[in-house]
CSV table of C-alpha atoms in Angstrom, one decimal:
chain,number,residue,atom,x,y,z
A,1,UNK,CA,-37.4,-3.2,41.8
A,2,UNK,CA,-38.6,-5.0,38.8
A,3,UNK,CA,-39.9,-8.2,38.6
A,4,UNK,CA,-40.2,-10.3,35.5
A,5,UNK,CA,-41.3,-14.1,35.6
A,6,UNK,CA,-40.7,-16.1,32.5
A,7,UNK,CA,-43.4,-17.5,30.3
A,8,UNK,CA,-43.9,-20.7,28.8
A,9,UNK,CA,-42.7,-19.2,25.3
A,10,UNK,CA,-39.8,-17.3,26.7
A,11,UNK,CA,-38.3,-20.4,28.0
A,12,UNK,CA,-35.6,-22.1,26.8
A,13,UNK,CA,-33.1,-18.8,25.8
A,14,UNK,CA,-30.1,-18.2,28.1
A,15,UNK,CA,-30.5,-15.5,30.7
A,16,UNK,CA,-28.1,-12.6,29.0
A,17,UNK,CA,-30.4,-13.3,25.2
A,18,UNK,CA,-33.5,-12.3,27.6
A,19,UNK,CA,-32.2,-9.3,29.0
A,20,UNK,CA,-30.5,-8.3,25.5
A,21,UNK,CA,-34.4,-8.1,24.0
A,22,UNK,CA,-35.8,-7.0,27.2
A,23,UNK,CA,-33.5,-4.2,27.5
A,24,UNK,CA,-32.4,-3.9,23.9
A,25,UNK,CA,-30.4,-0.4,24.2
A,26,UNK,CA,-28.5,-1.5,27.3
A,27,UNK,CA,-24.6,-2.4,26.1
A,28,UNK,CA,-24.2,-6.2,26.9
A,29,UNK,CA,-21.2,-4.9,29.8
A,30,UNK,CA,-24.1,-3.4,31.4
A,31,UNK,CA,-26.2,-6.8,32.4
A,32,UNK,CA,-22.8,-8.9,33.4
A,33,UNK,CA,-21.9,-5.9,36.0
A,34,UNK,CA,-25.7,-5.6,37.3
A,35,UNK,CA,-25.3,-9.2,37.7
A,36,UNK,CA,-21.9,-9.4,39.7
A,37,UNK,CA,-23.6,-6.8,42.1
A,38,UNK,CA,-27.0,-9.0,42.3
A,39,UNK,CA,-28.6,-5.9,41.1
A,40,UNK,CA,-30.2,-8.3,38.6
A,41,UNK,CA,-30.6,-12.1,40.1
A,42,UNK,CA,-32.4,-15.1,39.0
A,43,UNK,CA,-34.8,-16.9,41.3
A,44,UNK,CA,-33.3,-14.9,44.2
A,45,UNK,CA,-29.9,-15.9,43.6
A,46,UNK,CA,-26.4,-14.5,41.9
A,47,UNK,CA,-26.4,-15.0,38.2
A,48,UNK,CA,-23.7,-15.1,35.6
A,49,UNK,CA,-25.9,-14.7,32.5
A,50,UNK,CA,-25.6,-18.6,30.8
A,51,UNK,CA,-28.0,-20.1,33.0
A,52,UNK,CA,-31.3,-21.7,30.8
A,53,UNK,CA,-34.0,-20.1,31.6
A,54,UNK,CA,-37.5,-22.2,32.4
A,55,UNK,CA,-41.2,-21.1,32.7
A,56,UNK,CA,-41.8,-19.5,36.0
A,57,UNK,CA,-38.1,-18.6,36.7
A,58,UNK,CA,-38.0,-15.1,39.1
A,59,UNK,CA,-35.8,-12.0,37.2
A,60,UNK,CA,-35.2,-9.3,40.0
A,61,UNK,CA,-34.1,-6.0,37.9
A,62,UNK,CA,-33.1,-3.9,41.4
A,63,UNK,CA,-32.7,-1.0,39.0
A,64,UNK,CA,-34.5,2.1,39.1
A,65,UNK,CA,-37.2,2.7,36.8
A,66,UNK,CA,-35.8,5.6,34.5
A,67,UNK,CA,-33.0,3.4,34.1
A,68,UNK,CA,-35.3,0.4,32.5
A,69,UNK,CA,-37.5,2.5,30.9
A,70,UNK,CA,-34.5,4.5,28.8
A,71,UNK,CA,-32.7,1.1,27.7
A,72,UNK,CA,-36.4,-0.7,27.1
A,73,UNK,CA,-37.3,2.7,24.7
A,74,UNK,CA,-37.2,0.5,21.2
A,75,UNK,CA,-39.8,-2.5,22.7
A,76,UNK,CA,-42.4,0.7,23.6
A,77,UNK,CA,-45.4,1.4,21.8
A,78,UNK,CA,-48.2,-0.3,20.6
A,79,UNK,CA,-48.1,-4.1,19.1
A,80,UNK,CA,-48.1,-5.3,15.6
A,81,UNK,CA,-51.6,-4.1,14.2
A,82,UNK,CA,-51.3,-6.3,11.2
A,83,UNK,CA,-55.4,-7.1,11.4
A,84,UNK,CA,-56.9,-10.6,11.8
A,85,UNK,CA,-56.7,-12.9,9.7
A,86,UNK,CA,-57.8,-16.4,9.5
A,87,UNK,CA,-55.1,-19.0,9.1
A,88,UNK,CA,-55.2,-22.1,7.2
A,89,UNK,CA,-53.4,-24.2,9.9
A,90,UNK,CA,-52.2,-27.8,9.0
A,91,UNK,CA,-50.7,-28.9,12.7
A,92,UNK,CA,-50.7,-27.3,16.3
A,93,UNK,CA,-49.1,-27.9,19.8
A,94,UNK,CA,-47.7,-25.5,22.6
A,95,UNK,CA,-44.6,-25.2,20.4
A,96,UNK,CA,-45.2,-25.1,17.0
A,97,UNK,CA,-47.4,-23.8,14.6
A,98,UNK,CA,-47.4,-25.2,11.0
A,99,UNK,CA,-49.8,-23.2,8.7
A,100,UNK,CA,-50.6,-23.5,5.0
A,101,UNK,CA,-49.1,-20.1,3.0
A,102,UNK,CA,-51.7,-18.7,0.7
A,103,UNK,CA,-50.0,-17.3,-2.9
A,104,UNK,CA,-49.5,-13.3,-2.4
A,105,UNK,CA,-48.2,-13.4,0.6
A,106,UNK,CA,-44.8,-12.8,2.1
A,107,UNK,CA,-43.1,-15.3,5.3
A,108,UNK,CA,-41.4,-12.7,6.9
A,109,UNK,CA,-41.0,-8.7,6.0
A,110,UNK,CA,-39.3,-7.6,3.1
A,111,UNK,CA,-40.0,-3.6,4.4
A,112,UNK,CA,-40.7,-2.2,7.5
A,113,UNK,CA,-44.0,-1.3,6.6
A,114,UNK,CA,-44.4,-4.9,4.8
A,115,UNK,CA,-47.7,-7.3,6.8
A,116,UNK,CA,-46.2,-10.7,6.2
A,117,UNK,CA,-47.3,-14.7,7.4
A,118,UNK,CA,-45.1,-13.5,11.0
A,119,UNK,CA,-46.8,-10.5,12.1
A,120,UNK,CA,-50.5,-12.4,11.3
A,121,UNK,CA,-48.5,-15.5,13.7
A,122,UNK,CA,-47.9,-13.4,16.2
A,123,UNK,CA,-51.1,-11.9,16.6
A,124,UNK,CA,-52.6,-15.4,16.2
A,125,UNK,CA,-50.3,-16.7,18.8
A,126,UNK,CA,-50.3,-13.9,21.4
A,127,UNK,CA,-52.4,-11.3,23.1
A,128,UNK,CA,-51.8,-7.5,22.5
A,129,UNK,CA,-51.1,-7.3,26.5
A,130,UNK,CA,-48.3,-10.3,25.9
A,131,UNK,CA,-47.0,-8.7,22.8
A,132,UNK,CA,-46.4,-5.0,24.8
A,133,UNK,CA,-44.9,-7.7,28.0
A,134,UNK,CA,-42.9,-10.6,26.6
A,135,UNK,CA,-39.6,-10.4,24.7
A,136,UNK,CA,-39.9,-13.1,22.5
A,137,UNK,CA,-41.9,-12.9,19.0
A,138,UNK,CA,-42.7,-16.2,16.9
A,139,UNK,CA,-40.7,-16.7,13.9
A,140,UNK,CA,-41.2,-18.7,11.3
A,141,UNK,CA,-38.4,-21.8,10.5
A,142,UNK,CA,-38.8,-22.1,6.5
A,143,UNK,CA,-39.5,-19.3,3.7
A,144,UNK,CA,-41.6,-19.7,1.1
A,145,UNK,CA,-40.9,-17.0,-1.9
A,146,UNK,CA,-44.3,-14.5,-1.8
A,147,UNK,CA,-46.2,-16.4,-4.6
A,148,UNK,CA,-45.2,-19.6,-3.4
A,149,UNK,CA,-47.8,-21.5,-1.7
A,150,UNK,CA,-47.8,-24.2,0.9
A,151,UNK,CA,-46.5,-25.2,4.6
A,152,UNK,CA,-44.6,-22.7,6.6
A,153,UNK,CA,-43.5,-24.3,10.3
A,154,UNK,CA,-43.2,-21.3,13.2
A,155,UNK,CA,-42.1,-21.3,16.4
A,156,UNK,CA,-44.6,-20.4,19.2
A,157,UNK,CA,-42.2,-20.3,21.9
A,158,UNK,CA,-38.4,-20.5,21.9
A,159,UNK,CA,-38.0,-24.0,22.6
A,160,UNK,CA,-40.2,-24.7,19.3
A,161,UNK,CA,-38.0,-21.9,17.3
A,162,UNK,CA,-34.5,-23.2,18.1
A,163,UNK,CA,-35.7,-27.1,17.3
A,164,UNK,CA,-37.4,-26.5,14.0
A,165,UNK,CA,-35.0,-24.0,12.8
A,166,UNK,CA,-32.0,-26.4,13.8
A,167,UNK,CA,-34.1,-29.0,12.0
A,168,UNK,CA,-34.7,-26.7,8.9
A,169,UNK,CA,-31.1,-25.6,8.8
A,170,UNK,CA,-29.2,-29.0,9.5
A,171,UNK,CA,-31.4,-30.7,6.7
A,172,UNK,CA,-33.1,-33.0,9.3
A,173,UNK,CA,-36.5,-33.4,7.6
A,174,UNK,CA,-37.5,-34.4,3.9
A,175,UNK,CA,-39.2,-31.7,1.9
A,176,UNK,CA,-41.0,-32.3,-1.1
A,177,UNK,CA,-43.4,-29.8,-3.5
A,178,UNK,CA,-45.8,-30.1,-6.1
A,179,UNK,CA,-45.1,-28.0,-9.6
A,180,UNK,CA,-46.3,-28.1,-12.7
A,181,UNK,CA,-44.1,-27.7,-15.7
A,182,UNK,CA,-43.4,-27.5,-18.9
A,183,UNK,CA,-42.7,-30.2,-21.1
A,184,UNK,CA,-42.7,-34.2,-20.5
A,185,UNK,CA,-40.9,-35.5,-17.8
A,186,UNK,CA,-40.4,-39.3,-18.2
A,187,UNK,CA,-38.4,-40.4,-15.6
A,188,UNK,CA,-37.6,-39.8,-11.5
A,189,UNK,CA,-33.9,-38.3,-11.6
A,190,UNK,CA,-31.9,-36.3,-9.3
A,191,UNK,CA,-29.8,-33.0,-10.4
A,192,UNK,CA,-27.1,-31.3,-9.1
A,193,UNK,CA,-25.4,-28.0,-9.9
A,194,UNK,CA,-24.4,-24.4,-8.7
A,195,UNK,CA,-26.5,-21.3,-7.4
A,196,UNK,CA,-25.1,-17.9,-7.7
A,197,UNK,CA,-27.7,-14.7,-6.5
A,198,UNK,CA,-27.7,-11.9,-7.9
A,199,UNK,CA,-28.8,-9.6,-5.4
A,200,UNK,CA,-29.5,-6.0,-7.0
A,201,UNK,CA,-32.1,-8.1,-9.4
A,202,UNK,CA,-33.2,-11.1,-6.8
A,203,UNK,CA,-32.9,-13.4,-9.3
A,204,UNK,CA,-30.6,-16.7,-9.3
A,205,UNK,CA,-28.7,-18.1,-11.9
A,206,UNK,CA,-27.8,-22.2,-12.3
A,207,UNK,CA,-24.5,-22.8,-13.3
A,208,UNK,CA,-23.0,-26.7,-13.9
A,209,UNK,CA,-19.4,-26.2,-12.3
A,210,UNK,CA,-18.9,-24.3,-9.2
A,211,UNK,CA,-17.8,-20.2,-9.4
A,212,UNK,CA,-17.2,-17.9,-6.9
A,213,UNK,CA,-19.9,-16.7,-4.3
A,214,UNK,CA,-21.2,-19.9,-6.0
A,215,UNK,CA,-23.6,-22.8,-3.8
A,216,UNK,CA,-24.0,-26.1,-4.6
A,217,UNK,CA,-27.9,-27.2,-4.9
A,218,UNK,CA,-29.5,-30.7,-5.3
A,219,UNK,CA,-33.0,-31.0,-6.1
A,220,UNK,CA,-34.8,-34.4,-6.9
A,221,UNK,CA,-38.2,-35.1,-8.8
A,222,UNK,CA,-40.1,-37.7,-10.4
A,223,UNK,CA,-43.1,-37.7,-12.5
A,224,UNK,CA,-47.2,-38.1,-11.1
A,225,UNK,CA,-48.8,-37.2,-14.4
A,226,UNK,CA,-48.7,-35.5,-17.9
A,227,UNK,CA,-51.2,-34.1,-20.4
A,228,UNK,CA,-51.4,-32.2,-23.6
A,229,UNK,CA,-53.0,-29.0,-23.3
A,230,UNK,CA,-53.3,-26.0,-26.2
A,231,UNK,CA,-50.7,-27.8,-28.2
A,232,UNK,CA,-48.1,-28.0,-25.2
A,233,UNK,CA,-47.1,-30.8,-23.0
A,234,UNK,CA,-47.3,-30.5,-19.2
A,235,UNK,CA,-45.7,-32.7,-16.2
A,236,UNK,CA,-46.8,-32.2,-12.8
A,237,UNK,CA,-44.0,-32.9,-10.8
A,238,UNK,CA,-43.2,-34.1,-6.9
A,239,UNK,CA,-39.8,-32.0,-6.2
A,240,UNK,CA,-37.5,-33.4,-3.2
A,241,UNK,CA,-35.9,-29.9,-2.1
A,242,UNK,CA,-32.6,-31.7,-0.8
A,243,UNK,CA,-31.0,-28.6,-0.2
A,244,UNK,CA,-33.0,-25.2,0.1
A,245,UNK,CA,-31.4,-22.4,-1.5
A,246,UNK,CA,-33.6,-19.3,-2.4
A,247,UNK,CA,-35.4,-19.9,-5.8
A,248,UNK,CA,-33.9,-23.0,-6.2
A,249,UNK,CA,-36.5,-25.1,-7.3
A,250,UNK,CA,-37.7,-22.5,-9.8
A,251,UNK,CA,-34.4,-21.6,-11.5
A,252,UNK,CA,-32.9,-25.9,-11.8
A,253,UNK,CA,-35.8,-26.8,-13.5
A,254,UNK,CA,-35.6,-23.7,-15.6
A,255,UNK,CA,-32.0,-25.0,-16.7
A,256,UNK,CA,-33.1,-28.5,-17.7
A,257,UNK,CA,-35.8,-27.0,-19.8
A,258,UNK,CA,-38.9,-27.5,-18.1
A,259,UNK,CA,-40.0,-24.1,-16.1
A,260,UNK,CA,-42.8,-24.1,-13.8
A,261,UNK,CA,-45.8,-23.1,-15.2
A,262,UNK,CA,-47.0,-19.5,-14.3
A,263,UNK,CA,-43.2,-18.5,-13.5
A,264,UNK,CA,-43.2,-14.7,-14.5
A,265,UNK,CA,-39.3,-14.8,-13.6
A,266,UNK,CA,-37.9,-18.0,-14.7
A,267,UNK,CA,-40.6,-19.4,-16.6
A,268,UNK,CA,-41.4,-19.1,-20.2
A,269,UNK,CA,-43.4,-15.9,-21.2
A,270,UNK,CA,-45.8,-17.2,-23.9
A,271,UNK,CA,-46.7,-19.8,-21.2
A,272,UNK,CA,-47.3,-17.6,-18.2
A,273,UNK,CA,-49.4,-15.0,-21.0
A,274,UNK,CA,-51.6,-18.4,-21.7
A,275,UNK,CA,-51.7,-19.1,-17.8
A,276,UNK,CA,-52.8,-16.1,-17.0
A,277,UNK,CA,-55.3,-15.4,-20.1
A,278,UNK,CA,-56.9,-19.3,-19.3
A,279,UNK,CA,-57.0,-19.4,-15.8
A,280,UNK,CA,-56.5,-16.6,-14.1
A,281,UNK,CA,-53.2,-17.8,-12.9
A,282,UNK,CA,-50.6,-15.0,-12.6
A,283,UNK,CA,-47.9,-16.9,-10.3
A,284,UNK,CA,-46.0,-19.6,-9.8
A,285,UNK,CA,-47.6,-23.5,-9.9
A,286,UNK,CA,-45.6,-24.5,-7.0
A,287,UNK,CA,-46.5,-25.4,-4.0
A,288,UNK,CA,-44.8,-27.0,-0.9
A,289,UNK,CA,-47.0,-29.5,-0.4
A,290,UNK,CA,-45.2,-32.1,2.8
A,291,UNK,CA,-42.6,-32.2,5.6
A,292,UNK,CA,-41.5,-35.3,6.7
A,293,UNK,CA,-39.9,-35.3,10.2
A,294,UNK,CA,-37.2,-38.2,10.6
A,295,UNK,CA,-35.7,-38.9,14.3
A,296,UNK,CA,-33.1,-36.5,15.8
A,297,UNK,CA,-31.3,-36.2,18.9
A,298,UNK,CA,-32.8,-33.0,19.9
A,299,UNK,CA,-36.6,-33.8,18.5
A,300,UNK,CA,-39.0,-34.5,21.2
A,301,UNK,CA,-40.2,-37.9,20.1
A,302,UNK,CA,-44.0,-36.8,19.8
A,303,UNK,CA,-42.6,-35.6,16.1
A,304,UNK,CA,-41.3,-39.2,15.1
A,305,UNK,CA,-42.0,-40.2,11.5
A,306,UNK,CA,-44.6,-37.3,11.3
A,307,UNK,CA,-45.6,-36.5,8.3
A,308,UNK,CA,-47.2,-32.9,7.4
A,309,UNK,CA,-49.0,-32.5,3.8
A,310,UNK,CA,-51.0,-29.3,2.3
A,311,UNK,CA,-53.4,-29.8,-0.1
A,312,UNK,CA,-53.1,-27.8,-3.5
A,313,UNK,CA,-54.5,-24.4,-3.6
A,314,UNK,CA,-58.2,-24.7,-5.4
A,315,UNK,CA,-56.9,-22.6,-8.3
A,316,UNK,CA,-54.0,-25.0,-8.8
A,317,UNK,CA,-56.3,-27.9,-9.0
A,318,UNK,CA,-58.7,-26.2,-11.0
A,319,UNK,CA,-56.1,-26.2,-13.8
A,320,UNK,CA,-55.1,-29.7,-13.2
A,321,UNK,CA,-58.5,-31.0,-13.6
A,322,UNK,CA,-58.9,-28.4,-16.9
A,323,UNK,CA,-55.7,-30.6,-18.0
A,324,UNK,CA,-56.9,-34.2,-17.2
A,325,UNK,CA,-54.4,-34.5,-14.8
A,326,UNK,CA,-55.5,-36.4,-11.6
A,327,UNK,CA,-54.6,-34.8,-8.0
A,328,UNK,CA,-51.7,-36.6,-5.8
């Protein structure tokens, strides 16, 4: 006999999710007929698999151990070795994690062998012992493209994952980034068009009336200040990401004409050469700078009108300041 008790992070999931990750090369068939014959039960009692699991809840696997250890085989082996790292963390609680991405980095693995902003979570969040023991792995809730910087939110236990990623995926928060671009930007305006990926290349392309495998995007900005630099005029820009679509941000300001500065895929390649000759600067100027959390049924009320903000990377503000622009 086995016996598992449920962790603060675990809690939350439905019974059959746990023992799906638990046992992860067991077919699903095999946990609803060990339940029916109470060779698995929940606090001591029959279980039929839906029940919502809480933090110190009893699992009794009355299975033998060959017969764990040969449908467990994929969770075996050591944890994660990704390598400390320090985080630059913006917020904290038991749930949630909200950390500041630094440019080079990627949110979640690409390749196997890839170390992203997850695998450095997870070894922030959890100790090797709980990594090799517990099912559940924090996740992050938004992506940020690799050379993007700014706030990433991550779930530190389930009931943090499911709310933020609900949040992130019903819209129910406000979004806005920082990005320099090219050209003068006069006025706050709103834009609307159509994203179609192209996935052999990873690139997106903006069209003005929807297509097939087409998306419709929204993305808002207005104007925080403008200067003249090398014979070219600039506009930092705040950017309300209304919907979130990959490279969105990048590609609709592309279309209207002004690409973000440093943009070695959408952006202009005179300007990125200058960038990186000037400053150093061989990504992006974008950065996703605050989450604002608005009420929701399902948000614990702590979160309220919270507002989360990441101040600009120091090589992004030391080209602002080289520009005469003044910081938001």
């Amino acid at each position: 006999m086995q016996l598992l008790v449920i962790s603060a992070q675990e809690a939350g999931q439905r019974l059959d999710r746990f023992l799906e990750k638990y046992m992860s090369q067991a077919p699903k068939s095999f946990f609803y007929k060990m339940m029916r014959k109470k060779n698995i039960t929940l606090n001591g009692r029959k279980a039929e698999g839906k029940e919502r699991l809480s933090a110190g809840d009893e699992i009794r696997l009355f299975l033998s151990e060959e017969t764990i250890d040969k449908f467990r085989k994929a969770l075996e082996g050591p944890p994660v070795a990704a390598g400390r790292k320090t985080l630059d963390i913006v917020y904290e609680d038991n749930d949630v994690l909200v950390v500041n991405k630094p440019q080079g980095m990627l949110s979640q693995k690409a390749q196997k062998s890839d170390v992203s902003l997850t695998e450095y979570i997870t070894e922030y969040v959890m100790a090797p012992e709980d990594r090799l023991r517990s099912v559940f792995r924090p996740g992050v809730c938004n992506r940020l493209d690799r050379n993007t910087t700014g706030l990433v939110v991550a779930g530190k236990t389930v009931t943090g994952l499911q709310c933020f990623n609900r949040l992130f995926r019903e819209r129910e928060l406000q979004k806005y980034y920082l990005c320099l671009v090219k050209g003068t930007v006069t006025e706050k305006s709103e834009i609307h068009g159509y994203l179609i990926k192209d996935e052999a290349h990873n690139t997106v392309k903006v069209c003005e009336s929807e297509k097939e495998g087409s998306m419709p995007i929204a993305t808002a900005y207005e104007p925080l200040g403008h200067a003249v630099w090398k014979g070219q005029e600039y506009t930092l820009l705040n950017v309300h990401l209304i919907t979130g679509k990959s490279h969105q941000i990048r590609a609709h300001l592309q279309s209207i004409g002004h690409p973000v500065a440093g943009d070695a895929k959408y952006g202009d390649k005179s300007t990125y050469r200058l960038f990186k000759e000037e400053f150093g600067v061989k990504y992006q100027l974008l950065h996703a700078w605050k989450l604002c959390l608005q009420k929701a049924s399902y948000l614990p009320g702590k979160y309220y009108g919270v507002t989360w903000t990441a101040p600009l990377p120091e090589q992004f503000q030391q080209v602002l300041k080289a520009m005469g622009i003044g910081l938001p």
